[in-house]
Amino acid sequence: MTKDMHCKILMVATEAVPFAKEGGVADVIGSLPKELAALGHDVRIFLPRYGIIDPNRWALRHTGVVRTLSVGGFDQTISILQTTLPDAPVIVYLLDNEEFFGRYQRIYLGLDQLDEQRRFLLFCRGLLEALPQLNFAPDIIHLNDWPTAPCTAYLRTTHRHLLAHGAARIVYTIHNLQYQGRWDPSILYEAGLDPASVFTAVGLEFWGDVNWMKAGIMYADVVTTVSRRYAEEIQTLDYGWGLDEALFQRHPRIFGIPNGLDWDTWNPATDNNLVARYSAAEALPAKVRNRTGLRQEFGLPDDPALPVVGIVSRLVDQKGFDLIAEIAAEMRALPLQFVVLGSGHPRYEQLFRDLAASTGNIRVQIGFDVALSHRIYAGADFFLMPSAFEPGGLGQLIALRYGTLPIVHATGGLADTVTDIDSNLSTHMRPLPCSLRCTAPCSFMPSAIAGPLS
Ligand code: ADP
């Protein structure tokens, strides 16, 4: 693509700010299209319409496209609704079906649910069937994570015609390799895919199961990750979640593109959620006022001698909270205050509830609260993100934007974006001990570690 070439890009995802958000993928899908549209591309987003997406609030209107498909042995009718991003000329299509999406207030049901498989199969097939009627023939179909990966299997088989004889390209972005959408092969019949075509070692077969993440990896023209380091890591045994071999087969087609941040949404100078707004010049006094407000909100004493450490996170194993569990007793005695906002695994929710109940310096809010998250990013002195692995990470980027020092584990996107305070030990300059079996120079690896390995 040359600089002046304008493309038609369809971004398919399960989350996008401001409509539905559970994690960083929503930030990316809500902001990247704006930037691409500003460069002159015609970008459109495709999402499911969950119950939390209120048709009136977002002025959803009907496109007139209605289709009936069979999923799970029953006919399902889908309609395509339409709106735009609130602050950009980006069309957003929403696939509407009451049984699989509309009646749920949450985005995900859980990987172990057959209905989870069925709803995202309906989403993928529905959008591909609807596409020709929407008069939008994308040059690039950008898919994100396993729930959208069935599209790749359809696009290489039953819906091949949508690729305009190979002129259109599939980009598949891995936001988190851990969630793969694995199911037994019977799901292929429900999906309407021919096992002889796709249930193969070079297709979506994985230890006798269907693995949609693997479909995305094997069938996309290009696979991207949300940081450079993660692109390297996932091709190793330690971070590959069993797919390192498959990823390595696609090695020349894997690119790490670091996540960016929407600087308008996350801007302390204009942020209405804060006690005191600030630019870099007046950050110090304003941050003190925000910190006082944050302490009041969490019922902590306003002691200037104690720095505040903020956490805003899904409370899951990935985020490294087992490390906090290990030092729970010591945390009570640390000369620090902790404010925690998150929800997720009951084990970690209980850990923080117990800590909050038994200490004077740790407070927690279990739940999802975007406005409060802004106040934590602004009011905390430090932001803690000890992730065991981190594909990209937006929390640390937001913290940096708000002048709050991130304390992170040097992995994935955290290693790419947080520079060690001792510049001689800059983590992002230190190459990962590489276990890749490269024979050619890598596009994403520092030249110091590219090349043949012994
Ligand atoms: P992940 O996508 O793995 O959850 P990221 O760091 O990439 O992690 O993105 C997390 C995003 O979700 C950030 O925008 C963060 O502020 C937001 N977030 C996480 N938990 C909460 C919560 N409980 N309330 C509000 N926002 C949250």
Coordinates of C-alpha atoms and ligand atoms in Angstrom, one line a residue:
M1 CA 0.0 0.0 0.0
T2 CA 1.5 3.3 -0.9
K3 CA 1.1 6.4 1.3
D4 CA -1.6 7.9 -0.9
M5 CA -3.6 4.7 -1.5
H6 CA -6.9 4.7 0.3
C7 CA -8.3 1.3 1.4
K8 CA -11.6 0.0 2.5
I9 CA -11.0 -1.7 5.8
L10 CA -13.5 -3.8 7.8
M11 CA -12.6 -4.3 11.4
V12 CA -14.4 -7.2 13.1
A13 CA -14.2 -7.4 16.9
T14 CA -16.2 -8.3 20.0
E15 CA -15.6 -5.0 21.8
A16 CA -15.2 -1.4 21.0
V17 CA -15.2 1.8 23.0
P18 CA -17.7 3.4 23.7
F19 CA -20.2 0.6 23.0
A20 CA -18.9 -2.4 24.9
K21 CA -15.7 -2.8 26.8
E22 CA -14.1 -5.4 29.0
G23 CA -10.4 -5.0 28.2
G24 CA -7.8 -3.3 26.0
V25 CA -9.2 -4.7 22.7
A26 CA -12.1 -2.3 23.1
D27 CA -9.7 0.7 23.4
V28 CA -7.9 -0.4 20.2
I29 CA -11.1 -1.0 18.1
G30 CA -12.6 2.3 19.4
S31 CA -9.5 4.4 18.5
L32 CA -7.5 2.8 15.6
P33 CA -10.3 3.3 13.0
K34 CA -10.4 7.0 13.8
E35 CA -6.7 7.3 13.0
L36 CA -7.1 5.3 9.8
A37 CA -10.1 7.3 8.8
A38 CA -8.1 10.5 9.3
L39 CA -5.6 9.1 6.8
G40 CA -8.4 8.9 4.3
H41 CA -9.3 5.2 4.5
D42 CA -12.9 4.0 4.6
V43 CA -13.0 2.1 7.8
R44 CA -16.0 0.3 9.2
I45 CA -16.4 -1.7 12.4
F46 CA -18.5 -4.8 12.8
L47 CA -19.7 -5.8 16.4
P48 CA -22.3 -7.9 18.0
R49 CA -25.2 -6.0 19.5
Y50 CA -25.1 -7.1 23.1
G51 CA -28.0 -6.2 25.5
I52 CA -25.7 -3.5 27.0
I53 CA -25.7 -1.6 23.7
D54 CA -28.9 0.4 23.9
P55 CA -30.4 1.1 20.5
N56 CA -31.8 4.5 21.6
R57 CA -28.6 5.7 23.3
W58 CA -26.5 5.0 20.2
A59 CA -29.2 5.9 17.6
L60 CA -29.0 2.5 16.0
R61 CA -30.9 2.4 12.7
H62 CA -31.8 -0.6 10.6
T63 CA -29.8 -1.2 7.4
G64 CA -32.6 -3.3 6.0
V65 CA -30.3 -6.3 5.9
V66 CA -31.9 -9.4 7.4
R67 CA -30.7 -13.0 7.0
T68 CA -31.7 -16.4 8.4
L69 CA -28.9 -18.9 9.1
S70 CA -28.8 -22.3 10.8
V71 CA -26.6 -22.5 13.8
G72 CA -26.8 -25.2 16.5
G73 CA -29.5 -27.0 14.5
F74 CA -31.9 -24.1 14.6
D75 CA -32.7 -21.2 12.3
Q76 CA -31.6 -17.9 13.6
T77 CA -32.5 -14.5 12.1
I78 CA -30.0 -11.8 12.2
S79 CA -30.4 -8.1 11.3
I80 CA -27.7 -5.6 10.7
L81 CA -28.0 -2.3 12.5
Q82 CA -25.9 0.8 11.9
T83 CA -24.5 3.8 13.6
T84 CA -21.2 5.8 13.6
L85 CA -18.5 6.3 16.1
P86 CA -19.5 9.4 18.2
D87 CA -16.4 11.4 17.2
A88 CA -15.3 10.1 13.8
P89 CA -16.8 9.3 10.4
V90 CA -16.6 5.6 11.0
I91 CA -19.6 3.4 10.3
V92 CA -20.3 0.8 12.9
Y93 CA -22.4 -2.2 12.0
L94 CA -24.0 -4.3 14.7
L95 CA -25.3 -7.8 14.2
D96 CA -28.5 -8.1 16.1
N97 CA -29.9 -11.4 17.3
E98 CA -31.9 -11.5 20.6
E99 CA -31.2 -15.1 21.6
F100 CA -27.4 -15.1 21.2
F101 CA -26.6 -11.5 21.9
G102 CA -29.5 -9.1 22.8
R103 CA -30.6 -11.0 25.9
Y104 CA -27.1 -10.9 27.5
Q105 CA -25.9 -7.9 29.4
R106 CA -22.3 -9.1 29.3
I107 CA -19.9 -9.6 26.5
Y108 CA -18.6 -13.1 27.1
L109 CA -20.3 -16.2 28.5
G110 CA -17.1 -18.2 29.2
L111 CA -14.9 -20.4 27.1
D112 CA -16.5 -23.6 28.4
Q113 CA -19.9 -22.7 27.1
L114 CA -21.2 -24.3 23.9
D115 CA -23.4 -21.2 23.4
E116 CA -20.2 -19.1 23.3
Q117 CA -19.1 -21.1 20.3
R118 CA -22.5 -20.8 18.6
R119 CA -22.9 -17.1 19.2
F120 CA -19.6 -16.2 17.6
L121 CA -20.1 -18.6 14.7
L122 CA -23.4 -16.8 14.1
F123 CA -21.6 -13.5 14.3
C124 CA -18.9 -14.6 11.8
R125 CA -21.2 -16.3 9.3
G126 CA -23.9 -13.6 9.7
L127 CA -21.5 -10.8 8.9
L128 CA -20.0 -12.6 5.9
E129 CA -23.5 -13.3 4.5
A130 CA -24.6 -9.8 5.1
L131 CA -21.6 -8.1 3.7
P132 CA -22.5 -8.2 0.0
Q133 CA -25.8 -6.5 0.8
L134 CA -24.1 -3.7 2.7
N135 CA -22.4 -2.5 -0.5
F136 CA -19.0 -2.5 1.1
A137 CA -16.4 -4.7 -0.4
P138 CA -13.3 -4.4 1.9
D139 CA -9.8 -4.5 0.7
I140 CA -8.7 -5.6 4.1
I141 CA -10.7 -7.7 6.6
H142 CA -9.1 -7.1 10.0
L143 CA -10.1 -9.8 12.5
N144 CA -9.4 -9.7 16.2
D145 CA -9.0 -12.7 18.6
W146 CA -10.6 -16.1 18.5
P147 CA -14.3 -15.1 18.4
T148 CA -13.7 -13.5 14.9
A149 CA -11.3 -16.2 13.7
P150 CA -14.0 -18.5 12.2
C151 CA -14.3 -15.8 9.5
T152 CA -10.9 -16.9 8.2
A153 CA -12.1 -20.5 7.8
Y154 CA -15.2 -19.3 5.9
L155 CA -13.2 -16.9 3.8
R156 CA -10.8 -19.7 2.7
T157 CA -13.7 -22.1 1.9
T158 CA -17.4 -21.3 1.7
H159 CA -17.1 -17.5 1.4
R160 CA -13.9 -17.4 -0.7
H161 CA -15.7 -15.2 -3.3
L162 CA -15.7 -12.3 -0.8
L163 CA -12.0 -12.0 -1.1
A164 CA -12.5 -10.9 -4.7
H165 CA -10.2 -13.5 -6.2
G166 CA -7.5 -12.9 -3.7
A167 CA -7.4 -9.2 -4.1
A168 CA -8.7 -8.7 -0.5
R169 CA -6.5 -9.6 2.4
I170 CA -7.1 -10.9 5.8
V171 CA -5.2 -9.5 8.8
Y172 CA -5.6 -11.4 12.1
T173 CA -4.6 -9.7 15.3
I174 CA -3.8 -11.7 18.4
H175 CA -4.7 -9.6 21.5
N176 CA -4.4 -12.6 23.8
L177 CA -3.2 -16.0 22.7
Q178 CA -4.4 -17.6 25.9
Y179 CA -8.1 -17.6 24.8
Q180 CA -8.2 -19.9 21.8
G181 CA -11.9 -21.0 21.5
R182 CA -11.2 -24.7 21.5
W183 CA -14.0 -27.1 21.0
D184 CA -14.7 -30.7 19.8
P185 CA -14.9 -31.3 16.1
S186 CA -18.7 -31.6 16.1
I187 CA -18.8 -27.8 16.1
L188 CA -17.7 -27.9 12.5
Y189 CA -21.1 -29.4 11.4
E190 CA -22.9 -26.6 13.3
A191 CA -20.6 -24.1 11.6
G192 CA -21.4 -25.5 8.2
L193 CA -17.7 -26.1 7.5
D194 CA -16.4 -29.2 5.7
P195 CA -14.0 -31.0 8.0
A196 CA -12.1 -32.4 5.0
S197 CA -11.2 -28.9 4.0
V198 CA -10.3 -27.4 7.4
F199 CA -9.8 -30.0 10.0
T200 CA -6.2 -30.6 9.1
A201 CA -2.7 -30.0 10.6
V202 CA -2.2 -27.0 8.4
G203 CA -5.8 -25.9 9.2
L204 CA -7.6 -25.5 12.5
E205 CA -7.1 -29.0 13.9
F206 CA -5.3 -29.0 17.3
W207 CA -4.8 -32.1 19.3
G208 CA -8.0 -33.6 17.9
D209 CA -10.0 -30.4 18.6
V210 CA -11.1 -27.4 16.6
N211 CA -9.1 -24.4 17.6
W212 CA -10.3 -21.1 16.2
M213 CA -7.2 -19.2 17.2
K214 CA -5.2 -21.6 15.1
A215 CA -7.6 -21.0 12.2
G216 CA -6.8 -17.3 12.4
I217 CA -3.1 -18.0 12.5
M218 CA -3.0 -20.5 9.6
Y219 CA -5.5 -18.8 7.3
A220 CA -4.8 -15.1 7.6
D221 CA -2.5 -13.4 5.1
V222 CA -0.8 -11.6 8.0
V223 CA -0.9 -12.1 11.7
T224 CA -0.2 -9.2 14.0
T225 CA 0.3 -8.9 17.8
V226 CA -0.2 -5.8 19.9
S227 CA 3.5 -5.5 20.8
R228 CA 6.8 -6.5 19.2
R229 CA 8.0 -8.5 22.1
Y230 CA 4.8 -10.5 22.3
A231 CA 5.3 -11.5 18.6
E232 CA 8.6 -13.0 19.6
E233 CA 7.4 -14.5 22.8
I234 CA 4.4 -16.4 21.4
Q235 CA 6.7 -18.4 19.1
T236 CA 8.4 -19.9 22.1
L237 CA 7.4 -22.8 24.2
D238 CA 7.0 -20.7 27.4
Y239 CA 4.5 -18.2 25.9
G240 CA 3.0 -20.2 23.0
W241 CA 0.1 -21.8 24.8
G242 CA 0.7 -24.9 22.6
L243 CA 0.5 -22.9 19.4
D244 CA 4.2 -21.9 19.2
E245 CA 4.8 -24.5 16.4
A246 CA 1.8 -23.2 14.4
L247 CA 3.0 -19.7 14.9
F248 CA 6.5 -20.5 13.9
Q249 CA 5.2 -22.0 10.7
R250 CA 3.8 -18.6 9.9
H251 CA 6.9 -16.8 11.2
P252 CA 7.6 -14.6 8.1
R253 CA 4.0 -13.4 8.2
I254 CA 3.9 -12.4 11.9
F255 CA 4.4 -8.8 12.8
G256 CA 4.3 -7.0 16.2
I257 CA 2.7 -3.6 16.0
P258 CA 2.6 -1.9 19.4
N259 CA -0.7 -0.7 20.7
G260 CA -1.4 3.0 20.8
L261 CA -3.6 5.1 23.0
D262 CA -6.4 7.5 22.1
W263 CA -4.9 10.7 23.3
D264 CA -8.3 12.5 23.2
T265 CA -10.1 10.0 25.4
W266 CA -7.1 9.7 27.8
N267 CA -6.1 13.3 28.2
P268 CA -5.6 14.7 31.8
A269 CA -5.9 18.3 30.4
T270 CA -9.5 17.8 29.3
D271 CA -10.6 14.8 31.5
N272 CA -13.9 15.7 33.2
N273 CA -13.7 12.8 35.5
L274 CA -10.8 14.4 37.5
V275 CA -10.8 16.6 40.5
A276 CA -8.1 18.7 38.9
R277 CA -7.2 18.7 35.2
Y278 CA -3.6 19.1 34.2
S279 CA -1.0 19.3 31.4
A280 CA 2.6 18.3 32.0
A281 CA 3.5 21.8 33.2
E282 CA 1.1 21.8 36.1
A283 CA 1.1 18.1 36.8
L284 CA 2.6 18.1 40.2
P285 CA 0.1 20.3 42.2
A286 CA -2.8 18.9 40.2
K287 CA -1.8 15.3 40.9
V288 CA -1.6 16.1 44.6
R289 CA -5.2 17.3 44.5
N290 CA -6.3 14.3 42.5
R291 CA -4.6 12.0 45.0
T292 CA -6.4 13.7 47.9
G293 CA -9.7 13.2 46.1
L294 CA -8.8 9.6 45.3
R295 CA -8.0 8.9 49.0
Q296 CA -11.3 10.4 50.1
E297 CA -13.1 8.3 47.6
F298 CA -11.5 5.1 48.9
G299 CA -11.6 6.2 52.6
L300 CA -7.8 6.4 53.0
P301 CA -6.1 9.0 55.2
D302 CA -4.5 11.9 53.3
D303 CA -1.0 11.2 54.5
P304 CA 1.6 13.0 52.2
A305 CA 4.3 10.6 53.4
L306 CA 2.6 7.6 51.8
P307 CA 2.6 7.2 48.0
V308 CA -0.5 5.7 46.4
V309 CA -0.2 2.7 44.2
G310 CA -3.1 2.2 41.8
I311 CA -4.3 -1.0 40.1
V312 CA -7.0 -1.1 37.4
S313 CA -7.3 -4.5 35.9
R314 CA -9.1 -7.6 35.1
L315 CA -8.4 -9.8 38.2
V316 CA -7.2 -12.9 36.5
D317 CA -4.1 -15.1 36.6
Q318 CA -2.5 -13.4 33.6
K319 CA -2.2 -10.1 35.5
G320 CA 0.3 -11.5 38.1
F321 CA -1.8 -11.1 41.3
D322 CA -0.5 -14.4 42.6
L323 CA 2.6 -12.3 43.4
I324 CA 0.5 -10.1 45.6
A325 CA -1.1 -13.1 47.2
E326 CA 2.4 -14.3 48.1
I327 CA 3.3 -11.1 49.9
A328 CA -0.2 -10.3 51.3
A329 CA 1.1 -10.2 54.9
E330 CA 4.0 -7.9 54.1
M331 CA 1.7 -5.5 52.1
R332 CA -0.1 -4.6 55.2
A333 CA 3.1 -3.2 56.7
L334 CA 4.4 -1.4 53.6
P335 CA 4.6 2.4 53.8
L336 CA 2.3 2.6 50.8
Q337 CA -1.4 2.9 50.1
F338 CA -3.0 0.7 47.5
V339 CA -6.3 1.4 45.6
V340 CA -7.5 -1.4 43.5
L341 CA -10.3 -1.4 40.8
G342 CA -11.1 -4.6 39.1
S343 CA -13.2 -7.7 38.7
G344 CA -12.6 -11.2 37.5
H345 CA -11.7 -14.4 39.2
P346 CA -13.4 -14.9 42.7
R347 CA -10.0 -15.9 44.1
Y348 CA -8.5 -12.5 43.4
E349 CA -11.6 -10.6 44.2
Q350 CA -11.6 -12.3 47.6
L351 CA -7.9 -11.7 48.1
F352 CA -8.3 -7.9 47.7
R353 CA -11.5 -7.9 49.8
D354 CA -9.7 -9.7 52.6
L355 CA -6.7 -7.3 52.4
A356 CA -9.0 -4.3 52.4
A357 CA -10.9 -5.6 55.4
S358 CA -7.8 -6.3 57.4
T359 CA -5.6 -3.3 56.7
G360 CA -5.6 0.4 56.9
N361 CA -3.6 0.9 53.7
I362 CA -5.4 -1.2 51.0
R363 CA -8.8 -0.4 49.5
V364 CA -10.6 -2.1 46.7
Q365 CA -13.6 -1.5 44.5
I366 CA -14.8 -4.7 42.8
G367 CA -16.5 -3.9 39.5
F368 CA -16.0 -2.1 36.2
D369 CA -16.1 1.7 36.4
V370 CA -14.5 3.7 33.6
A371 CA -14.8 7.1 35.4
L372 CA -13.2 5.8 38.5
S373 CA -10.4 4.3 36.5
H374 CA -9.6 7.7 35.1
R375 CA -9.3 9.1 38.7
I376 CA -7.0 6.3 39.7
Y377 CA -4.7 6.8 36.7
A378 CA -4.6 10.6 37.6
G379 CA -4.5 10.3 41.4
A380 CA -2.0 7.5 42.0
D381 CA 1.7 8.0 42.3
F382 CA 2.5 4.6 40.9
F383 CA 0.6 2.1 38.7
L384 CA 1.2 -1.5 39.4
M385 CA 1.0 -4.1 36.5
P386 CA 2.9 -7.2 37.5
S387 CA 1.5 -9.3 34.6
A388 CA 2.8 -12.8 34.1
F389 CA 2.5 -12.2 30.3
E390 CA 1.1 -9.1 28.6
P391 CA 0.3 -9.1 24.9
G392 CA 0.3 -5.3 24.7
G393 CA -1.2 -3.6 27.7
L394 CA -3.0 -0.3 27.8
G395 CA -2.9 0.3 31.5
Q396 CA 0.7 1.2 31.6
L397 CA 0.3 3.5 28.6
I398 CA -2.6 5.3 30.3
A399 CA -0.5 5.6 33.5
L400 CA 2.3 7.2 31.5
R401 CA -0.1 9.6 29.9
Y402 CA -1.3 10.7 33.3
G403 CA 2.2 11.1 34.8
T404 CA 1.9 8.1 37.0
L405 CA 5.0 5.8 37.1
P406 CA 4.2 2.3 35.9
I407 CA 5.8 -0.6 37.9
V408 CA 5.6 -3.6 35.6
H409 CA 7.0 -7.0 34.9
A410 CA 9.3 -6.8 31.8
T411 CA 7.2 -9.0 29.5
G412 CA 5.4 -8.5 26.2
G413 CA 4.1 -5.0 25.6
L414 CA 5.2 -3.9 29.1
A415 CA 8.8 -4.5 28.1
D416 CA 8.3 -2.7 24.8
T417 CA 6.7 0.5 26.3
V418 CA 8.1 1.0 29.8
T419 CA 11.7 2.1 30.0
D420 CA 13.6 1.2 33.1
I421 CA 14.2 4.2 35.4
D422 CA 17.9 3.4 35.2
S423 CA 18.5 4.1 31.5
N424 CA 21.5 1.8 31.5
L425 CA 19.2 -1.1 32.3
S426 CA 16.6 -0.1 29.8
T427 CA 14.4 -3.2 29.6
H428 CA 13.2 -2.6 26.1
M429 CA 16.8 -2.6 24.9
R430 CA 17.6 -5.9 26.5
P431 CA 16.8 -8.7 24.0
L432 CA 14.7 -11.6 25.0
P433 CA 16.8 -14.8 25.3
C434 CA 15.7 -16.2 22.0
S435 CA 14.5 -19.7 21.6
L436 CA 13.3 -19.2 18.1
R437 CA 14.8 -21.4 15.5
C438 CA 15.2 -18.6 12.9
T439 CA 17.3 -19.2 9.8
A440 CA 16.5 -15.8 8.2
P441 CA 16.6 -12.3 9.7
C442 CA 13.4 -11.5 11.5
S443 CA 11.3 -8.5 10.6
F444 CA 10.4 -7.8 14.2
M445 CA 13.5 -8.7 16.1
P446 CA 16.4 -6.5 17.0
S447 CA 19.2 -7.1 14.6
A448 CA 21.4 -8.2 17.5
I449 CA 19.4 -11.4 17.9
A450 CA 18.2 -12.0 14.4
G451 CA 20.0 -14.5 12.2
P452 CA 20.8 -18.2 12.6
L453 CA 20.8 -19.6 16.1
S454 CA 22.9 -22.3 17.4
Ligands
ADP1 P1 -6.5 -6.5 29.1 O1 -7.0 -6.1 27.7 O2 -5.7 -7.7 29.2 O3 -7.6 -6.5 30.1 P2 -5.1 -3.9 28.9 O4 -4.1 -3.3 29.9 O5 -4.7 -4.0 27.5 O6 -5.5 -5.3 29.6 O7 -6.4 -3.0 28.9 C1 -7.3 -2.9 30.0 C2 -8.2 -1.8 29.7 O8 -9.4 -2.0 30.5 C3 -7.7 -0.4 30.2 O9 -8.3 0.6 29.4 C4 -8.2 -0.4 31.6 O10 -8.3 0.9 32.1 C5 -9.5 -1.0 31.5 N1 -10.0 -1.7 32.7 C6 -9.6 -2.9 33.2 N2 -10.3 -3.2 34.3 C7 -11.2 -2.2 34.5 C8 -12.2 -1.9 35.5 N3 -12.4 -2.7 36.5 N4 -12.9 -0.7 35.4 C9 -12.6 0.1 34.4 N5 -11.7 -0.1 33.4 C10 -11.0 -1.2 33.5

